[in-house]
Amino acid sequence: MNRLLLFFAAFVLLTFSAFRTTLPTELPRAVSNEPRKINWLTIQQAYALTQKKPKKFVIDVYTDWCGWCKVMDRKTFSEPAIVDYVNENYYAVKLNAEQTGDITLGKQTFKYISGGSRGVHELAAALMKNQMSYPTTVFMDEKFQLIQPIPGYLDARVFHQVITYFGQNYHQKEPFDQYKAGTYARAFQSR
């Protein structure tokens, strides 16, 4: 008899919980499950913001036809630890290396240069030191001075190592390989 009563009580509780409505204090499911995203800016927006609140820049130089650029968008730039770190420590910029519009930063204007089947934007070429490779991730300091362009696809683990290396100015203190094996390993062991 006790087993039957216990079974009935469990059945009733499960039935009621299955039809429970969302409480007003809870976020709707669609909102709470949305992935966090990097706050991408144009180069002009980031340049204007750094005049008021200086921050480093991470610039994703891409093209519309670049397959690895799309993989990096999907896999690397969607990782929560990367999203959080980039949004906190950098102005994140997406720069299409083949965009045709002029870009004015301060008193300097950069233009699109057509050539052959594909042209290139002067700003992208300058940031990548004329080594056109896509994707390329460019790091700049708070004064809009080039730290380093890094060509090629970066998986999430390597990208996290790189953004923390430049983000915390370890590039001024130790070589990257030493940082990866020592400082990074100690600080981010659980990643």
XYZ file of N, CA and C in Angstrom:
573
model
N 0.814 -1.188 0.000
C 0.000 0.000 0.000
C 0.867 1.266 0.000
N 1.942 1.295 0.813
C 2.836 2.460 0.850
C 3.533 2.665 -0.490
N 3.894 1.559 -1.147
C 4.542 1.678 -2.451
C 3.588 2.276 -3.467
N 2.338 1.857 -3.427
C 1.339 2.377 -4.343
C 1.118 3.864 -4.111
N 1.036 4.283 -2.857
C 0.852 5.690 -2.501
C 2.075 6.507 -2.938
N 3.256 5.967 -2.702
C 4.488 6.639 -3.098
C 4.567 6.787 -4.629
N 4.215 5.736 -5.359
C 4.193 5.774 -6.807
C 3.202 6.821 -7.315
N 2.023 6.874 -6.726
C 0.993 7.832 -7.126
C 1.454 9.266 -6.878
N 2.068 9.520 -5.711
C 2.559 10.864 -5.389
C 3.643 11.291 -6.378
N 4.553 10.373 -6.713
C 5.608 10.692 -7.667
C 5.021 10.980 -9.046
N 4.027 10.211 -9.438
C 3.368 10.410 -10.723
C 2.714 11.780 -10.788
N 2.020 12.177 -9.730
C 1.345 13.484 -9.689
C 2.373 14.612 -9.765
N 3.465 14.503 -9.006
C 4.501 15.538 -9.041
C 5.127 15.667 -10.423
N 5.413 14.554 -11.057
C 5.985 14.596 -12.402
C 5.021 15.208 -13.401
N 3.735 14.884 -13.278
C 2.724 15.423 -14.179
C 2.620 16.932 -14.029
N 2.569 17.412 -12.782
C 2.468 18.862 -12.561
C 3.718 19.594 -13.031
N 4.889 19.009 -12.810
C 6.112 19.699 -13.224
C 6.247 19.732 -14.748
N 5.679 18.764 -15.429
C 5.731 18.755 -16.892
C 4.897 19.867 -17.491
N 3.841 20.281 -16.822
C 2.961 21.327 -17.336
C 3.188 22.678 -16.667
N 4.236 22.789 -15.908
C 4.549 24.028 -15.208
C 4.854 25.138 -16.212
N 4.390 26.339 -15.955
C 4.673 27.469 -16.832
C 5.924 28.183 -16.348
N 6.491 28.982 -17.212
C 7.688 29.721 -16.853
C 7.333 30.823 -15.863
N 8.127 30.921 -14.825
C 7.902 31.969 -13.834
C 8.335 33.310 -14.405
N 7.709 34.399 -13.971
C 8.091 35.715 -14.502
C 9.544 36.075 -14.209
N 10.139 35.502 -13.180
C 11.520 35.842 -12.850
C 12.525 35.097 -13.720
N 12.095 34.094 -14.465
C 13.002 33.360 -15.332
C 13.027 33.995 -16.719
N 14.189 33.908 -17.367
C 14.269 34.378 -18.743
C 13.620 33.351 -19.650
N 12.991 33.775 -20.724
C 12.468 32.805 -21.689
C 13.614 31.954 -22.219
N 13.338 30.734 -22.521
C 14.366 29.780 -22.923
C 15.180 30.253 -24.123
N 14.546 30.820 -25.112
C 15.252 31.254 -26.321
C 16.297 32.317 -25.998
N 16.008 33.195 -25.045
C 16.944 34.257 -24.700
C 18.111 33.709 -23.886
N 17.829 32.861 -22.907
C 18.880 32.386 -22.017
C 19.843 31.431 -22.711
N 19.448 30.809 -23.811
C 20.326 29.874 -24.502
C 21.058 30.502 -25.676
N 20.847 31.773 -25.926
C 21.552 32.418 -27.028
C 23.037 32.492 -26.698
N 23.893 32.154 -27.660
C 25.323 32.209 -27.388
C 25.796 33.656 -27.247
N 26.790 33.838 -26.395
C 27.409 35.160 -26.280
C 28.214 35.403 -27.545
N 28.337 36.666 -27.911
C 29.044 37.013 -29.145
C 30.056 38.116 -28.886
N 31.082 38.110 -29.696
C 32.054 39.197 -29.656
C 31.379 40.455 -30.176
N 31.657 41.574 -29.540
C 31.098 42.862 -29.954
C 31.964 43.434 -31.083
N 31.707 42.965 -32.295
C 32.497 43.411 -33.439
C 32.157 44.851 -33.799
N 33.170 45.610 -34.140
C 33.022 47.014 -34.532
C 33.671 47.212 -35.896
N 33.369 48.343 -36.514
C 34.142 48.743 -37.686
C 35.432 49.362 -37.167
N 36.411 49.481 -38.020
C 37.679 50.080 -37.611
C 37.484 51.549 -37.217
N 36.550 52.224 -37.901
C 36.293 53.625 -37.573
C 35.658 53.751 -36.182
N 34.722 52.872 -35.851
C 34.095 52.899 -34.528
C 35.128 52.644 -33.435
N 35.964 51.633 -33.632
C 36.976 51.290 -32.629
C 37.988 52.420 -32.465
N 38.388 53.032 -33.575
C 39.337 54.140 -33.521
C 38.745 55.311 -32.732
N 37.481 55.611 -32.970
C 36.823 56.699 -32.227
C 36.717 56.352 -30.743
N 36.376 55.118 -30.419
C 36.247 54.715 -29.013
C 37.571 54.776 -28.268
N 38.655 54.397 -28.932
C 39.948 54.392 -28.249
C 40.466 55.804 -27.971
N 39.920 56.790 -28.664
C 40.298 58.177 -28.374
C 39.769 58.595 -26.999
N 38.631 58.017 -26.595
C 38.009 58.343 -25.302
C 38.392 57.355 -24.211
N 38.422 56.061 -24.564
C 38.769 55.011 -23.599
C 39.769 54.070 -24.280
N 41.061 54.269 -24.049
C 42.070 53.447 -24.722
C 41.967 51.967 -24.365
N 42.061 51.141 -25.399
C 42.083 49.691 -25.289
C 42.875 49.157 -26.466
N 43.382 47.952 -26.324
C 44.041 47.300 -27.450
C 42.992 46.910 -28.499
N 43.484 46.598 -29.699
C 42.631 46.175 -30.805
C 42.981 44.746 -31.195
N 41.975 43.966 -31.515
C 42.163 42.698 -32.206
C 41.344 42.830 -33.492
N 42.023 42.677 -34.616
C 41.385 42.908 -35.914
C 41.396 41.610 -36.717
N 40.218 41.157 -37.066
C 40.067 39.970 -37.907
C 40.020 40.439 -39.358
N 41.111 40.231 -40.088
C 41.168 40.603 -41.499
C 40.758 39.365 -42.298
N 39.681 39.521 -43.065
C 39.070 38.391 -43.756
C 38.669 38.802 -45.172
N 38.195 37.820 -45.931
C 37.537 38.083 -47.205
C 36.261 37.252 -47.236
N 35.350 37.629 -48.099
C 34.084 36.900 -48.209
C 34.269 35.481 -48.735
N 35.296 35.231 -49.528
C 35.506 33.925 -50.140
C 36.392 32.993 -49.297
N 36.907 33.467 -48.188
C 37.865 32.711 -47.378
C 37.165 31.663 -46.506
N 37.390 30.395 -46.793
C 36.778 29.305 -46.031
C 37.257 29.226 -44.597
N 38.567 29.381 -44.373
C 39.105 29.312 -43.009
C 38.641 30.483 -42.163
N 38.348 31.614 -42.802
C 37.788 32.764 -42.071
C 36.432 32.383 -41.480
N 35.636 31.680 -42.261
C 34.311 31.259 -41.802
C 34.412 30.216 -40.688
N 35.396 29.316 -40.791
C 35.607 28.324 -39.733
C 36.017 29.027 -38.439
N 36.877 30.013 -38.556
C 37.306 30.761 -37.372
C 36.121 31.486 -36.739
N 35.239 32.049 -37.559
C 34.022 32.684 -37.039
C 33.193 31.680 -36.249
N 32.995 30.502 -36.829
C 32.136 29.477 -36.217
C 32.743 28.846 -34.978
N 34.023 28.496 -35.052
C 34.624 27.700 -33.991
C 35.409 28.510 -32.967
N 36.248 29.407 -33.413
C 37.122 30.137 -32.499
C 36.401 31.307 -31.845
N 35.771 32.152 -32.663
C 35.161 33.373 -32.134
C 33.862 33.131 -31.381
N 33.417 31.896 -31.296
C 32.186 31.603 -30.558
C 32.447 30.992 -29.187
N 33.690 30.686 -28.871
C 34.024 30.094 -27.571
C 33.774 31.107 -26.456
N 33.007 30.748 -25.426
C 32.662 31.692 -24.352
C 33.871 32.364 -23.690
N 34.941 31.623 -23.435
C 36.120 32.231 -22.789
C 36.753 33.281 -23.695
N 36.735 33.037 -24.991
C 37.292 33.994 -25.952
C 36.381 35.207 -26.067
N 35.091 34.978 -26.175
C 34.120 36.082 -26.257
C 34.290 37.008 -25.054
N 34.306 36.424 -23.868
C 34.417 37.229 -22.644
C 35.728 37.999 -22.592
N 36.838 37.337 -22.900
C 38.146 37.993 -22.810
C 38.275 39.113 -23.836
N 37.873 38.839 -25.058
C 37.969 39.856 -26.112
C 37.091 41.053 -25.778
N 35.841 40.818 -25.385
C 34.938 41.930 -25.075
C 35.436 42.763 -23.904
N 36.112 42.149 -22.973
C 36.613 42.865 -21.791
C 37.897 43.648 -22.081
N 38.777 43.099 -22.914
C 40.126 43.640 -23.033
C 40.479 44.299 -24.364
N 39.632 44.161 -25.355
C 39.959 44.662 -26.694
C 38.770 45.386 -27.319
N 39.090 46.198 -28.324
C 38.094 46.609 -29.302
C 38.258 45.600 -30.433
N 37.221 44.859 -30.706
C 37.267 43.821 -31.736
C 36.755 44.387 -33.054
N 37.541 44.190 -34.101
C 37.223 44.765 -35.407
C 37.205 43.662 -36.458
N 36.210 43.723 -37.333
C 36.161 42.884 -38.528
C 36.524 43.796 -39.693
N 37.505 43.395 -40.480
C 37.943 44.205 -41.621
C 38.007 43.327 -42.866
N 37.114 43.605 -43.806
C 37.125 42.893 -45.078
C 38.264 43.471 -45.920
N 39.251 42.651 -46.221
C 40.445 43.107 -46.946
C 40.137 43.538 -48.368
N 38.937 43.195 -48.871
C 38.573 43.555 -50.238
C 37.422 44.562 -50.302
N 37.121 45.193 -49.181
C 36.051 46.192 -49.226
C 36.489 47.372 -50.067
N 35.526 47.972 -50.747
C 35.871 49.022 -51.711
C 35.730 50.442 -51.165
N 35.081 50.602 -50.040
C 34.876 51.942 -49.488
C 36.122 52.494 -48.824
N 36.260 53.813 -48.874
C 37.372 54.481 -48.200
C 37.217 54.349 -46.692
N 38.338 54.326 -45.987
C 38.353 54.311 -44.522
C 39.226 55.470 -44.074
N 38.635 56.368 -43.292
C 39.381 57.502 -42.771
C 39.574 57.313 -41.273
N 40.831 57.358 -40.856
C 41.194 57.252 -39.445
C 42.035 58.472 -39.102
N 41.480 59.333 -38.282
C 42.169 60.584 -37.988
C 42.271 61.401 -39.258
N 43.495 61.743 -39.642
C 43.720 62.563 -40.837
C 44.119 61.739 -42.060
N 44.141 60.409 -41.908
C 44.588 59.557 -43.004
C 43.418 58.782 -43.604
N 43.360 58.752 -44.931
C 42.328 58.010 -45.650
C 42.967 56.866 -46.421
N 42.394 55.674 -46.254
C 42.863 54.468 -46.928
C 41.847 54.100 -48.005
N 42.331 53.652 -49.146
C 41.461 53.371 -50.291
C 41.622 51.926 -50.761
N 40.666 51.522 -51.569
C 40.711 50.218 -52.225
C 41.580 50.338 -53.466
N 42.440 49.356 -53.666
C 43.293 49.332 -54.849
C 42.876 48.126 -55.681
N 42.342 48.384 -56.868
C 41.927 47.261 -57.716
C 43.147 46.700 -58.425
N 43.076 45.409 -58.693
C 44.190 44.771 -59.379
C 43.837 43.356 -59.761
N 43.875 43.080 -61.045
C 43.555 41.736 -61.504
C 42.125 41.359 -61.166
N 41.940 40.111 -60.798
C 40.584 39.657 -60.467
C 40.148 40.118 -59.076
N 41.113 40.407 -58.219
C 40.798 40.872 -56.857
C 41.731 42.021 -56.496
N 41.162 42.973 -55.823
C 41.971 44.064 -55.309
C 42.163 43.892 -53.816
N 42.709 44.925 -53.208
C 42.938 44.885 -51.769
C 42.788 46.292 -51.207
N 42.350 46.370 -49.993
C 42.228 47.660 -49.331
C 43.586 48.036 -48.748
N 43.968 49.300 -48.915
C 45.263 49.772 -48.424
C 45.444 49.524 -46.929
N 44.392 49.695 -46.142
C 44.506 49.512 -44.695
C 44.816 48.047 -44.363
N 44.144 47.126 -45.029
C 44.415 45.707 -44.790
C 45.864 45.384 -45.147
N 46.328 45.883 -46.275
C 47.711 45.634 -46.692
C 48.696 46.205 -45.675
N 48.424 47.398 -45.171
C 49.316 48.014 -44.177
C 49.331 47.211 -42.877
N 48.159 46.789 -42.421
C 48.083 46.040 -41.163
C 48.774 44.683 -41.272
N 48.746 44.099 -42.470
C 49.333 42.774 -42.664
C 50.747 42.851 -43.255
N 51.320 44.044 -43.264
C 52.675 44.270 -43.787
C 52.825 43.721 -45.207
N 51.784 43.907 -46.006
C 51.731 43.464 -47.404
C 51.888 41.955 -47.582
N 51.683 41.190 -46.554
C 51.695 39.728 -46.623
C 50.245 39.263 -46.614
N 49.629 39.253 -47.780
C 48.197 39.004 -47.892
C 47.883 37.527 -47.684
N 47.314 37.228 -46.538
C 46.953 35.869 -46.162
C 45.687 35.951 -45.310
N 44.731 35.083 -45.603
C 43.441 35.156 -44.912
C 43.095 33.819 -44.264
N 42.626 33.871 -43.043
C 42.476 35.039 -42.187
C 43.828 35.477 -41.620
N 43.900 36.718 -41.226
C 45.019 37.237 -40.448
C 44.429 37.983 -39.265
N 44.972 37.718 -38.091
C 44.543 38.416 -36.880
C 45.619 39.429 -36.543
N 45.215 40.685 -36.456
C 46.156 41.774 -36.217
C 45.928 42.318 -34.810
N 47.022 42.496 -34.086
C 46.956 43.070 -32.739
C 47.604 44.441 -32.755
N 46.897 45.401 -32.153
C 47.396 46.774 -32.062
C 47.262 47.240 -30.621
N 48.136 48.151 -30.228
C 48.069 48.643 -28.850
C 47.057 49.773 -28.713
N 46.977 50.330 -27.516
C 45.999 51.375 -27.204
C 46.235 52.669 -27.976
N 47.445 52.849 -28.495
C 47.779 54.049 -29.260
C 47.676 53.814 -30.763
N 47.059 52.705 -31.136
C 46.849 52.337 -32.531
C 48.167 52.037 -33.241
N 49.115 51.510 -32.486
C 50.394 51.090 -33.047
C 50.368 49.577 -33.230
N 50.881 49.108 -34.345
C 50.890 47.689 -34.658
C 51.745 46.915 -33.661
N 51.160 45.877 -33.066
C 51.929 44.946 -32.236
C 52.414 43.812 -33.135
N 51.436 43.101 -33.752
C 51.824 41.996 -34.619
C 50.635 41.455 -35.399
N 50.821 41.171 -36.688
C 49.812 40.407 -37.434
C 50.151 38.915 -37.325
N 49.130 38.087 -37.196
C 49.337 36.634 -37.140
C 48.492 36.002 -38.245
N 49.154 35.539 -39.318
C 48.405 34.961 -40.431
C 47.940 33.537 -40.133
N 46.813 33.177 -40.749
C 46.341 31.805 -40.693
C 45.249 31.567 -39.667
N 44.658 30.395 -39.810
C 43.601 29.949 -38.905
C 44.189 29.679 -37.525
N 43.502 30.143 -36.485
C 43.900 29.873 -35.105
C 42.745 29.164 -34.413
N 43.014 27.962 -33.894
C 41.944 27.277 -33.165
C 41.728 27.986 -31.826
N 40.679 27.614 -31.140
C 40.275 28.326 -29.924
C 41.369 28.319 -28.859
N 42.019 27.202 -28.651
C 43.063 27.109 -27.616
C 44.221 28.056 -27.917
N 44.725 27.997 -29.128
C 45.849 28.857 -29.510
C 45.421 30.323 -29.485
N 44.222 30.615 -29.981
C 43.753 31.997 -29.995
C 43.652 32.547 -28.569
N 43.186 31.737 -27.639
C 43.101 32.185 -26.236
C 44.495 32.465 -25.683
N 45.450 31.643 -26.024
C 46.823 31.888 -25.586
C 47.329 33.219 -26.146
N 47.048 33.471 -27.407
C 47.541 34.680 -28.070
C 46.872 35.934 -27.504
N 45.538 35.905 -27.328
C 44.859 37.119 -26.838
C 45.251 37.454 -25.405
N 45.544 36.438 -24.601
C 45.987 36.728 -23.232
C 47.444 37.185 -23.225
N 48.244 36.662 -24.129
C 49.649 37.057 -24.253
C 49.765 38.543 -24.570
N 49.026 38.995 -25.568
C 49.060 40.415 -25.924
C 48.205 41.250 -24.979
N 47.085 40.711 -24.551
C 46.158 41.455 -23.696
C 46.754 41.870 -22.372
N 47.623 41.039 -21.818
C 48.247 41.344 -20.524
C 49.705 41.796 -20.671
N 50.092 42.158 -21.890
C 51.435 42.673 -22.200
C 52.572 41.697 -21.910
N 52.285 40.409 -21.923
C 53.365 39.436 -21.752
C 54.338 39.477 -22.922
N 53.895 39.973 -24.076
C 54.784 40.082 -25.232
C 55.948 41.029 -24.964
N 55.824 41.862 -23.941
C 56.903 42.775 -23.567
C 57.833 42.157 -22.524
N 57.458 40.983 -21.991
C 58.205 40.382 -20.888
C 58.882 39.066 -21.228
N 58.261 38.269 -22.109
C 58.796 36.937 -22.382
C 58.389 36.469 -23.770
N 59.176 35.548 -24.353
C 58.806 34.982 -25.658
C 57.515 34.173 -25.539
N 56.786 34.058 -26.658
C 55.495 33.382 -26.657
C 55.596 31.925 -26.214
N 56.598 31.198 -26.703
C 56.741 29.784 -26.321
C 56.948 29.631 -24.816
N 57.723 30.518 -24.232
C 57.930 30.496 -22.779
C 56.623 30.818 -22.055
N 55.873 31.791 -22.572
C 54.575 32.149 -21.987
C 53.608 30.958 -22.022
N 53.518 30.297 -23.188
C 52.619 29.149 -23.346
C 52.930 28.044 -22.345
N 54.206 27.709 -22.234
C 54.617 26.590 -21.386
C 54.594 26.933 -19.897
N 54.798 28.191 -19.567
C 54.903 28.567 -18.155
C 53.742 29.386 -17.644
N 53.772 30.657 -17.945
C 52.782 31.595 -17.409
C 51.359 31.188 -17.765
N 51.107 30.905 -19.028
C 49.752 30.538 -19.464
C 49.313 29.232 -18.816
N 50.199 28.258 -18.814
C 49.857 26.949 -18.235
C 49.467 27.086 -16.768
N 50.167 27.931 -16.011
C 49.847 28.133 -14.592
C 48.532 28.914 -14.417
N 48.326 29.919 -15.249
C 47.152 30.791 -15.085
C 45.873 30.160 -15.601
N 45.962 29.320 -16.635
C 44.764 28.790 -17.283
C 44.787 27.269 -17.369
N 45.217 26.600 -16.331
C 45.345 25.136 -16.339
C 44.039 24.428 -16.661
N 42.919 25.003 -16.230
C 41.638 24.321 -16.412
C 41.058 24.515 -17.806
N 41.683 25.287 -18.675
C 41.122 25.547 -20.003
C 41.507 24.477 -20.962
